[in-house]
Amino acid sequence: MMLNQKETGKTVEGPLKQLKITVPKFDNSSLIGSYSITLIGRCLNPPMQDMKTLLYMLPRIWKVEERVAGADLGLGKFQFDFDREEDIQEVMKMEPFHFDY
């Protein structure tokens, strides 16, 4: 048996009005440039891969531990900011990346 809106006392709302957000224009070229030597990745098995260990060990495996900064971006994602273009190029030659610590 189907009850109608009057019998249930519930109202059905229409679609929500979408708000428009306007972002002011600005020159973001220096911001984009600051990420030109950045590597972003994701753990494929976060319950079994410890992010702190990954951030500690990968720069040592790559032999660039003094020239890179790692950050946990949350939700199994990480970021490495390299100091030198040559370092990220050498690291990218080592792909695919596996981490089993």
The first five atom37 places (N, CA, C, CB, O) and aatype in JSON, in Angstrom:
{
  "aatype": [12, 12, 10, 2, 5, 11, 6, 16, 7, 11, 16, 19, 6, 7, 14, 10, 11, 5, 10, 11, 9, 16, 19, 14, 11, 13, 3, 2, 15, 15, 10, 9, 7, 15, 18, 15, 9, 16, 10, 9, 7, 1, 4, 10, 2, 14, 14, 12, 5, 3, 12, 11, 16, 10, 10, 18, 12, 10, 14, 1, 9, 17, 11, 19, 6, 6, 1, 19, 0, 7, 0, 3, 10, 7, 10, 7, 11, 13, 5, 13, 3, 13, 3, 1, 6, 6, 3, 9, 5, 6, 19, 12, 11, 12, 6, 14, 13, 8, 13, 3, 18],
  "atom_mask": [
    [1, 1, 1, 1, 1],
    [1, 1, 1, 1, 1],
    [1, 1, 1, 1, 1],
    [1, 1, 1, 1, 1],
    [1, 1, 1, 1, 1],
    [1, 1, 1, 1, 1],
    [1, 1, 1, 1, 1],
    [1, 1, 1, 1, 1],
    [1, 1, 1, 0, 1],
    [1, 1, 1, 1, 1],
    [1, 1, 1, 1, 1],
    [1, 1, 1, 1, 1],
    [1, 1, 1, 1, 1],
    [1, 1, 1, 0, 1],
    [1, 1, 1, 1, 1],
    [1, 1, 1, 1, 1],
    [1, 1, 1, 1, 1],
    [1, 1, 1, 1, 1],
    [1, 1, 1, 1, 1],
    [1, 1, 1, 1, 1],
    [1, 1, 1, 1, 1],
    [1, 1, 1, 1, 1],
    [1, 1, 1, 1, 1],
    [1, 1, 1, 1, 1],
    [1, 1, 1, 1, 1],
    [1, 1, 1, 1, 1],
    [1, 1, 1, 1, 1],
    [1, 1, 1, 1, 1],
    [1, 1, 1, 1, 1],
    [1, 1, 1, 1, 1],
    [1, 1, 1, 1, 1],
    [1, 1, 1, 1, 1],
    [1, 1, 1, 0, 1],
    [1, 1, 1, 1, 1],
    [1, 1, 1, 1, 1],
    [1, 1, 1, 1, 1],
    [1, 1, 1, 1, 1],
    [1, 1, 1, 1, 1],
    [1, 1, 1, 1, 1],
    [1, 1, 1, 1, 1],
    [1, 1, 1, 0, 1],
    [1, 1, 1, 1, 1],
    [1, 1, 1, 1, 1],
    [1, 1, 1, 1, 1],
    [1, 1, 1, 1, 1],
    [1, 1, 1, 1, 1],
    [1, 1, 1, 1, 1],
    [1, 1, 1, 1, 1],
    [1, 1, 1, 1, 1],
    [1, 1, 1, 1, 1],
    [1, 1, 1, 1, 1],
    [1, 1, 1, 1, 1],
    [1, 1, 1, 1, 1],
    [1, 1, 1, 1, 1],
    [1, 1, 1, 1, 1],
    [1, 1, 1, 1, 1],
    [1, 1, 1, 1, 1],
    [1, 1, 1, 1, 1],
    [1, 1, 1, 1, 1],
    [1, 1, 1, 1, 1],
    [1, 1, 1, 1, 1],
    [1, 1, 1, 1, 1],
    [1, 1, 1, 1, 1],
    [1, 1, 1, 1, 1],
    [1, 1, 1, 1, 1],
    [1, 1, 1, 1, 1],
    [1, 1, 1, 1, 1],
    [1, 1, 1, 1, 1],
    [1, 1, 1, 1, 1],
    [1, 1, 1, 0, 1],
    [1, 1, 1, 1, 1],
    [1, 1, 1, 1, 1],
    [1, 1, 1, 1, 1],
    [1, 1, 1, 0, 1],
    [1, 1, 1, 1, 1],
    [1, 1, 1, 0, 1],
    [1, 1, 1, 1, 1],
    [1, 1, 1, 1, 1],
    [1, 1, 1, 1, 1],
    [1, 1, 1, 1, 1],
    [1, 1, 1, 1, 1],
    [1, 1, 1, 1, 1],
    [1, 1, 1, 1, 1],
    [1, 1, 1, 1, 1],
    [1, 1, 1, 1, 1],
    [1, 1, 1, 1, 1],
    [1, 1, 1, 1, 1],
    [1, 1, 1, 1, 1],
    [1, 1, 1, 1, 1],
    [1, 1, 1, 1, 1],
    [1, 1, 1, 1, 1],
    [1, 1, 1, 1, 1],
    [1, 1, 1, 1, 1],
    [1, 1, 1, 1, 1],
    [1, 1, 1, 1, 1],
    [1, 1, 1, 1, 1],
    [1, 1, 1, 1, 1],
    [1, 1, 1, 1, 1],
    [1, 1, 1, 1, 1],
    [1, 1, 1, 1, 1],
    [1, 1, 1, 1, 1]
  ],
  "atom_positions": [
    [[0.84, -1.18, 0.0], [0.0, 0.0, 0.0], [0.89, 1.24, 0.0], [-0.96, 0.0, 1.22], [1.78, 1.37, 0.84]],
    [[0.67, 2.14, -0.91], [1.43, 3.37, -1.01], [0.71, 4.49, -0.26], [1.64, 3.76, -2.5], [-0.5, 4.66, -0.39]],
    [[1.45, 5.23, 0.51], [0.89, 6.37, 1.21], [1.24, 7.63, 0.45], [1.4, 6.45, 2.67], [2.33, 7.75, -0.1]],
    [[0.32, 8.56, 0.41], [0.62, 9.81, -0.29], [1.24, 10.82, 0.67], [-0.65, 10.39, -0.94], [1.37, 10.57, 1.87]],
    [[1.61, 11.94, 0.12], [2.3, 12.98, 0.89], [1.42, 13.49, 2.04], [2.7, 14.14, -0.02], [1.93, 13.78, 3.12]],
    [[0.14, 13.6, 1.81], [-0.76, 14.12, 2.84], [-0.86, 13.15, 4.01], [-2.16, 14.38, 2.25], [-0.95, 13.57, 5.17]],
    [[-0.86, 11.85, 3.72], [-0.99, 10.83, 4.76], [0.28, 10.7, 5.61], [-1.33, 9.49, 4.14], [0.19, 10.45, 6.81]],
    [[1.44, 10.86, 4.99], [2.7, 10.71, 5.73], [3.1, 11.98, 6.45], [3.8, 10.3, 4.78], [3.85, 11.92, 7.42]],
    [[2.61, 13.1, 6.0], [2.97, 14.37, 6.61], [4.35, 14.86, 6.2], [0.0, 0.0, 0.0], [4.85, 15.85, 6.74]],
    [[4.95, 14.18, 5.24], [6.28, 14.57, 4.76], [6.15, 15.37, 3.48], [7.19, 13.33, 4.54], [5.27, 15.11, 2.66]],
    [[7.03, 16.33, 3.33], [7.04, 17.11, 2.1], [8.24, 16.72, 1.27], [7.05, 18.62, 2.39], [9.29, 16.32, 1.79]],
    [[8.07, 16.83, -0.01], [9.16, 16.52, -0.94], [9.69, 17.84, -1.46], [8.69, 15.58, -2.11], [8.96, 18.64, -2.05]],
    [[10.97, 18.06, -1.25], [11.58, 19.3, -1.71], [12.05, 19.13, -3.15], [12.76, 19.71, -0.8], [12.41, 18.04, -3.57]],
    [[12.05, 20.21, -3.87], [12.54, 20.2, -5.24], [14.06, 20.18, -5.25], [0.0, 0.0, 0.0], [14.69, 20.12, -4.2]],
    [[14.64, 20.25, -6.43], [16.11, 20.24, -6.52], [16.71, 21.45, -5.81], [16.56, 20.21, -8.0], [16.15, 22.54, -5.81]],
    [[17.87, 21.23, -5.2], [18.55, 22.31, -4.49], [19.09, 23.33, -5.48], [19.69, 21.76, -3.61], [19.57, 22.98, -6.55]],
    [[18.99, 24.58, -5.11], [19.54, 25.64, -5.94], [21.06, 25.61, -5.84], [18.98, 27.04, -5.52], [21.62, 25.59, -4.74]],
    [[21.73, 25.59, -6.98], [23.19, 25.56, -6.98], [23.72, 26.98, -6.85], [23.73, 24.89, -8.26], [23.3, 27.9, -7.55]],
    [[24.67, 27.13, -5.93], [25.29, 28.43, -5.73], [26.45, 28.59, -6.69], [25.76, 28.59, -4.27], [27.19, 27.64, -6.95]],
    [[26.62, 29.76, -7.2], [27.73, 30.05, -8.1], [28.85, 30.69, -7.3], [27.27, 30.98, -9.27], [28.64, 31.67, -6.59]],
    [[30.04, 30.13, -7.43], [31.21, 30.67, -6.73], [32.12, 31.33, -7.77], [31.98, 29.54, -5.94], [32.46, 30.72, -8.78]],
    [[32.49, 32.54, -7.51], [33.38, 33.27, -8.41], [34.74, 33.44, -7.74], [32.78, 34.64, -8.79], [34.84, 33.92, -6.61]],
    [[35.77, 33.03, -8.45], [37.14, 33.17, -7.96], [37.78, 34.33, -8.7], [37.97, 31.84, -8.15], [37.77, 34.36, -9.94]],
    [[38.33, 35.29, -7.99], [38.96, 36.42, -8.67], [40.16, 35.96, -9.5], [39.4, 37.49, -7.66], [40.88, 35.04, -9.13]],
    [[40.34, 36.62, -10.62], [41.48, 36.29, -11.48], [42.77, 36.76, -10.83], [41.32, 36.93, -12.89], [42.84, 37.84, -10.24]],
    [[43.8, 35.92, -10.96], [45.11, 36.29, -10.45], [46.17, 35.53, -11.24], [45.23, 35.99, -8.92], [45.88, 34.51, -11.86]],
    [[47.37, 36.04, -11.21], [48.48, 35.41, -11.92], [49.01, 34.26, -11.07], [49.62, 36.44, -12.24], [49.66, 34.48, -10.05]],
    [[48.72, 33.04, -11.49], [49.16, 31.87, -10.71], [50.35, 31.16, -11.35], [48.01, 30.9, -10.56], [50.64, 30.02, -11.0]],
    [[51.03, 31.82, -12.28], [52.15, 31.18, -12.97], [53.28, 30.82, -12.01], [52.67, 32.09, -14.07], [53.91, 29.78, -12.18]],
    [[53.56, 31.66, -11.02], [54.64, 31.32, -10.08], [54.22, 30.16, -9.18], [55.01, 32.55, -9.22], [55.05, 29.33, -8.81]],
    [[52.94, 30.1, -8.84], [52.42, 28.98, -8.04], [52.55, 27.67, -8.82], [50.95, 29.23, -7.64], [53.0, 26.66, -8.28]],
    [[52.16, 27.69, -10.08], [52.28, 26.5, -10.92], [53.75, 26.12, -11.08], [51.64, 26.75, -12.31], [54.09, 24.94, -11.01]],
    [[54.6, 27.1, -11.27], [56.04, 26.84, -11.41], [56.65, 26.21, -10.18], [0.0, 0.0, 0.0], [57.58, 25.41, -10.29]],
    [[56.12, 26.56, -9.01], [56.68, 26.0, -7.77], [56.41, 24.5, -7.64], [56.12, 26.73, -6.57], [57.06, 23.82, -6.85]],
    [[55.45, 23.99, -8.4], [55.13, 22.56, -8.37], [55.68, 21.81, -9.58], [53.63, 22.37, -8.29], [55.32, 20.66, -9.8]],
    [[56.55, 22.44, -10.35], [57.06, 21.81, -11.57], [57.97, 20.62, -11.29], [57.8, 22.82, -12.41], [58.13, 19.75, -12.14]],
    [[58.58, 20.57, -10.11], [59.43, 19.42, -9.76], [58.85, 18.71, -8.54], [60.9, 19.87, -9.5], [59.53, 18.48, -7.54]],
    [[57.57, 18.36, -8.67], [56.83, 17.68, -7.61], [56.3, 16.35, -8.12], [55.68, 18.56, -7.08], [55.81, 16.26, -9.25]],
    [[56.4, 15.34, -7.29], [55.85, 14.03, -7.61], [54.71, 13.75, -6.63], [56.95, 12.91, -7.54], [54.89, 13.86, -5.42]],
    [[53.54, 13.4, -7.16], [52.39, 13.06, -6.33], [52.02, 11.62, -6.63], [51.17, 14.03, -6.59], [51.95, 11.21, -7.79]],
    [[51.78, 10.85, -5.57], [51.44, 9.44, -5.76], [50.37, 8.98, -4.8], [0.0, 0.0, 0.0], [49.88, 9.74, -3.97]],
    [[50.03, 7.69, -4.93], [48.98, 7.12, -4.1], [49.36, 5.69, -3.74], [47.61, 7.15, -4.82], [49.84, 4.94, -4.58]],
    [[49.15, 5.34, -2.49], [49.35, 3.96, -2.05], [48.18, 3.12, -2.56], [49.46, 3.86, -0.49], [47.02, 3.53, -2.44]],
    [[48.49, 1.97, -3.11], [47.43, 1.11, -3.61], [46.87, 0.2, -2.54], [47.94, 0.28, -4.76], [45.8, -0.39, -2.72]],
    [[47.57, 0.07, -1.41], [47.11, -0.78, -0.31], [47.4, -0.07, 1.02], [47.8, -2.18, -0.36], [48.23, -0.55, 1.8]],
    [[46.72, 1.05, 1.29], [47.03, 1.84, 2.49], [47.0, 1.08, 3.82], [46.08, 2.97, 2.58], [47.81, 1.39, 4.69]],
    [[46.11, 0.1, 4.02], [46.15, -0.6, 5.31], [47.46, -1.36, 5.55], [44.99, -1.57, 5.39], [47.85, -1.58, 6.7]],
    [[48.13, -1.75, 4.49], [49.36, -2.53, 4.62], [50.62, -1.69, 4.4], [49.34, -3.68, 3.65], [51.72, -2.18, 4.68]],
    [[50.5, -0.47, 3.91], [51.66, 0.38, 3.64], [51.61, 1.59, 4.57], [51.69, 0.83, 2.14], [50.69, 2.4, 4.5]],
    [[52.58, 1.69, 5.43], [52.64, 2.79, 6.39], [53.17, 4.05, 5.7], [53.53, 2.41, 7.6], [54.28, 4.05, 5.17]],
    [[52.36, 5.1, 5.72], [52.73, 6.34, 5.02], [53.99, 6.97, 5.6], [51.58, 7.33, 5.09], [54.83, 7.45, 4.84]],
    [[54.15, 6.97, 6.93], [55.35, 7.56, 7.53], [56.6, 6.83, 7.06], [55.26, 7.53, 9.07], [57.63, 7.45, 6.79]],
    [[56.51, 5.51, 6.98], [57.66, 4.73, 6.53], [57.94, 5.01, 5.06], [57.41, 3.23, 6.74], [59.1, 5.12, 4.66]],
    [[56.89, 5.12, 4.25], [57.06, 5.43, 2.83], [57.77, 6.77, 2.66], [55.7, 5.45, 2.12], [58.71, 6.88, 1.88]],
    [[57.3, 7.79, 3.39], [57.9, 9.12, 3.28], [59.35, 9.14, 3.75], [57.09, 10.13, 4.07], [60.16, 9.94, 3.28]],
    [[59.67, 8.26, 4.68], [61.04, 8.17, 5.19], [61.94, 7.37, 4.24], [61.05, 7.53, 6.59], [63.07, 7.77, 3.97]],
    [[61.44, 6.25, 3.74], [62.29, 5.32, 2.99], [62.49, 5.67, 1.51], [61.7, 3.96, 3.08], [63.6, 5.52, 1.0]],
    [[61.45, 6.14, 0.83], [61.61, 6.37, -0.61], [62.75, 7.33, -0.94], [60.33, 6.9, -1.18], [63.52, 7.03, -1.85]],
    [[62.9, 8.47, -0.27], [64.04, 9.34, -0.59], [65.39, 8.64, -0.38], [63.99, 10.59, 0.26], [66.35, 8.93, -1.09]],
    [[65.47, 7.72, 0.58], [66.72, 6.98, 0.81], [66.95, 5.96, -0.31], [66.68, 6.27, 2.17], [68.08, 5.78, -0.76]],
    [[65.89, 5.31, -0.73], [66.0, 4.37, -1.85], [66.44, 5.13, -3.1], [64.65, 3.64, -2.1], [67.26, 4.64, -3.88]],
    [[65.88, 6.32, -3.3], [66.23, 7.13, -4.46], [67.58, 7.83, -4.32], [65.15, 8.16, -4.7], [68.09, 8.37, -5.3]],
    [[68.15, 7.82, -3.12], [69.43, 8.49, -2.82], [69.35, 10.01, -3.02], [70.54, 7.91, -3.71], [70.27, 10.63, -3.55]],
    [[68.23, 10.6, -2.58], [68.04, 12.05, -2.66], [67.52, 12.61, -1.33], [67.07, 12.41, -3.8], [66.89, 13.66, -1.31]],
    [[67.79, 11.9, -0.23], [67.16, 12.25, 1.04], [67.42, 13.68, 1.52], [67.62, 11.31, 2.09], [66.6, 14.22, 2.27]],
    [[68.51, 14.29, 1.12], [68.8, 15.67, 1.54], [68.21, 16.7, 0.59], [70.31, 15.87, 1.65], [68.26, 17.9, 0.87]],
    [[67.65, 16.25, -0.54], [67.2, 17.19, -1.57], [65.71, 17.03, -1.93], [68.03, 17.02, -2.82], [65.28, 17.46, -3.0]],
    [[64.94, 16.41, -1.04], [63.51, 16.23, -1.3], [62.75, 16.3, 0.03], [63.25, 14.87, -2.02], [63.26, 15.89, 1.07]],
    [[61.52, 16.82, -0.04], [60.66, 16.87, 1.15], [59.37, 16.12, 0.83], [60.35, 18.35, 1.59], [58.72, 16.39, -0.18]],
    [[59.01, 15.18, 1.69], [57.8, 14.4, 1.49], [56.68, 14.86, 2.4], [0.0, 0.0, 0.0], [56.93, 15.32, 3.52]],
    [[55.44, 14.73, 1.92], [54.28, 15.12, 2.72], [53.14, 14.12, 2.52], [53.81, 16.55, 2.35], [52.91, 13.64, 1.41]],
    [[52.44, 13.83, 3.6], [51.25, 12.99, 3.56], [50.07, 13.89, 3.21], [51.02, 12.24, 4.93], [49.75, 14.81, 3.96]],
    [[49.42, 13.64, 2.08], [48.3, 14.46, 1.65], [46.96, 13.92, 2.14], [48.28, 14.55, 0.14], [45.91, 14.53, 1.9]],
    [[46.99, 12.8, 2.83], [45.76, 12.19, 3.33], [45.13, 11.26, 2.31], [0.0, 0.0, 0.0], [45.42, 11.34, 1.12]],
    [[44.26, 10.39, 2.78], [43.54, 9.44, 1.94], [44.48, 8.59, 1.08], [42.57, 10.17, 1.04], [44.15, 8.25, -0.05]],
    [[45.65, 8.25, 1.63], [46.59, 7.39, 0.92], [47.43, 8.08, -0.13], [0.0, 0.0, 0.0], [48.15, 7.41, -0.87]],
    [[47.35, 9.4, -0.22], [48.13, 10.14, -1.23], [49.33, 10.81, -0.57], [47.25, 11.2, -1.94], [49.29, 11.15, 0.62]],
    [[50.4, 10.98, -1.35], [51.62, 11.61, -0.85], [52.21, 12.51, -1.92], [52.64, 10.56, -0.41], [51.87, 12.42, -3.1]],
    [[53.12, 13.39, -1.47], [53.76, 14.34, -2.37], [55.23, 14.46, -2.0], [53.07, 15.73, -2.31], [55.59, 14.49, -0.82]],
    [[56.08, 14.51, -3.02], [57.5, 14.77, -2.82], [57.87, 16.02, -3.62], [58.37, 13.55, -3.25], [57.65, 16.08, -4.83]],
    [[58.43, 17.01, -2.93], [58.93, 18.24, -3.57], [60.44, 18.14, -3.67], [58.5, 19.52, -2.76], [61.14, 18.07, -2.67]],
    [[60.93, 18.14, -4.89], [62.37, 18.02, -5.14], [63.01, 19.39, -5.24], [62.62, 17.22, -6.43], [62.38, 20.36, -5.67]],
    [[64.27, 19.47, -4.83], [65.02, 20.72, -4.94], [65.58, 20.93, -6.34], [66.16, 20.73, -3.92], [65.75, 22.06, -6.79]],
    [[65.87, 19.81, -7.03], [66.54, 19.91, -8.34], [65.79, 19.11, -9.4], [68.0, 19.41, -8.24], [65.3, 18.01, -9.13]],
    [[65.71, 19.66, -10.58], [65.08, 19.0, -11.73], [65.77, 17.68, -12.04], [65.13, 19.92, -12.96], [65.1, 16.7, -12.38]],
    [[67.09, 17.64, -11.92], [67.84, 16.41, -12.24], [67.41, 15.25, -11.34], [69.35, 16.65, -12.1], [67.34, 14.1, -11.78]],
    [[67.12, 15.55, -10.08], [66.73, 14.5, -9.14], [65.4, 13.86, -9.51], [66.65, 15.06, -7.72], [65.28, 12.64, -9.51]],
    [[64.41, 14.67, -9.83], [63.11, 14.09, -10.18], [63.2, 13.32, -11.5], [62.03, 15.19, -10.28], [62.51, 12.31, -11.67]],
    [[64.03, 13.78, -12.41], [64.2, 13.05, -13.67], [64.83, 11.68, -13.43], [65.06, 13.86, -14.65], [64.41, 10.7, -14.03]],
    [[65.82, 11.62, -12.56], [66.45, 10.33, -12.24], [65.47, 9.4, -11.52], [67.7, 10.55, -11.37], [65.44, 8.2, -11.79]],
    [[64.68, 9.95, -10.61], [63.69, 9.15, -9.89], [62.66, 8.59, -10.87], [62.99, 9.99, -8.79], [62.29, 7.42, -10.76]],
    [[62.21, 9.39, -11.81], [61.2, 8.93, -12.76], [61.73, 7.81, -13.66], [60.72, 10.09, -13.61], [60.95, 7.01, -14.16]],
    [[63.02, 7.75, -13.86], [63.61, 6.66, -14.65], [63.54, 5.33, -13.92], [65.06, 6.98, -15.0], [63.68, 4.28, -14.54]],
    [[63.33, 5.35, -12.6], [63.31, 4.14, -11.79], [61.94, 3.46, -11.77], [63.73, 4.46, -10.37], [61.79, 2.42, -11.13]],
    [[60.95, 4.02, -12.45], [59.61, 3.44, -12.39], [59.57, 2.04, -12.97], [58.63, 4.33, -13.12], [60.48, 1.69, -13.72]],
    [[58.58, 1.23, -12.68], [57.47, 1.47, -11.77], [57.94, 1.44, -10.32], [56.37, 0.44, -11.98], [58.96, 0.82, -10.0]],
    [[57.21, 2.11, -9.46], [57.58, 2.22, -8.06], [56.86, 1.17, -7.22], [57.28, 3.62, -7.53], [55.65, 1.02, -7.31]],
    [[57.62, 0.48, -6.41], [57.06, -0.52, -5.5], [57.59, -0.2, -4.11], [57.44, -1.98, -5.93], [58.76, 0.13, -3.94]],
    [[56.72, -0.3, -3.13], [57.11, -0.03, -1.75], [56.55, -1.13, -0.88], [56.62, 1.37, -1.28], [55.33, -1.28, -0.76]],
    [[57.44, -1.91, -0.28], [57.01, -3.07, 0.51], [57.77, -3.12, 1.82], [57.21, -4.38, -0.29], [58.5, -4.07, 2.08]],
    [[57.61, -2.08, 2.66], [58.31, -2.03, 3.94], [57.31, -2.01, 5.06], [59.23, -0.8, 4.03], [57.69, -1.96, 6.23]]
  ]
}
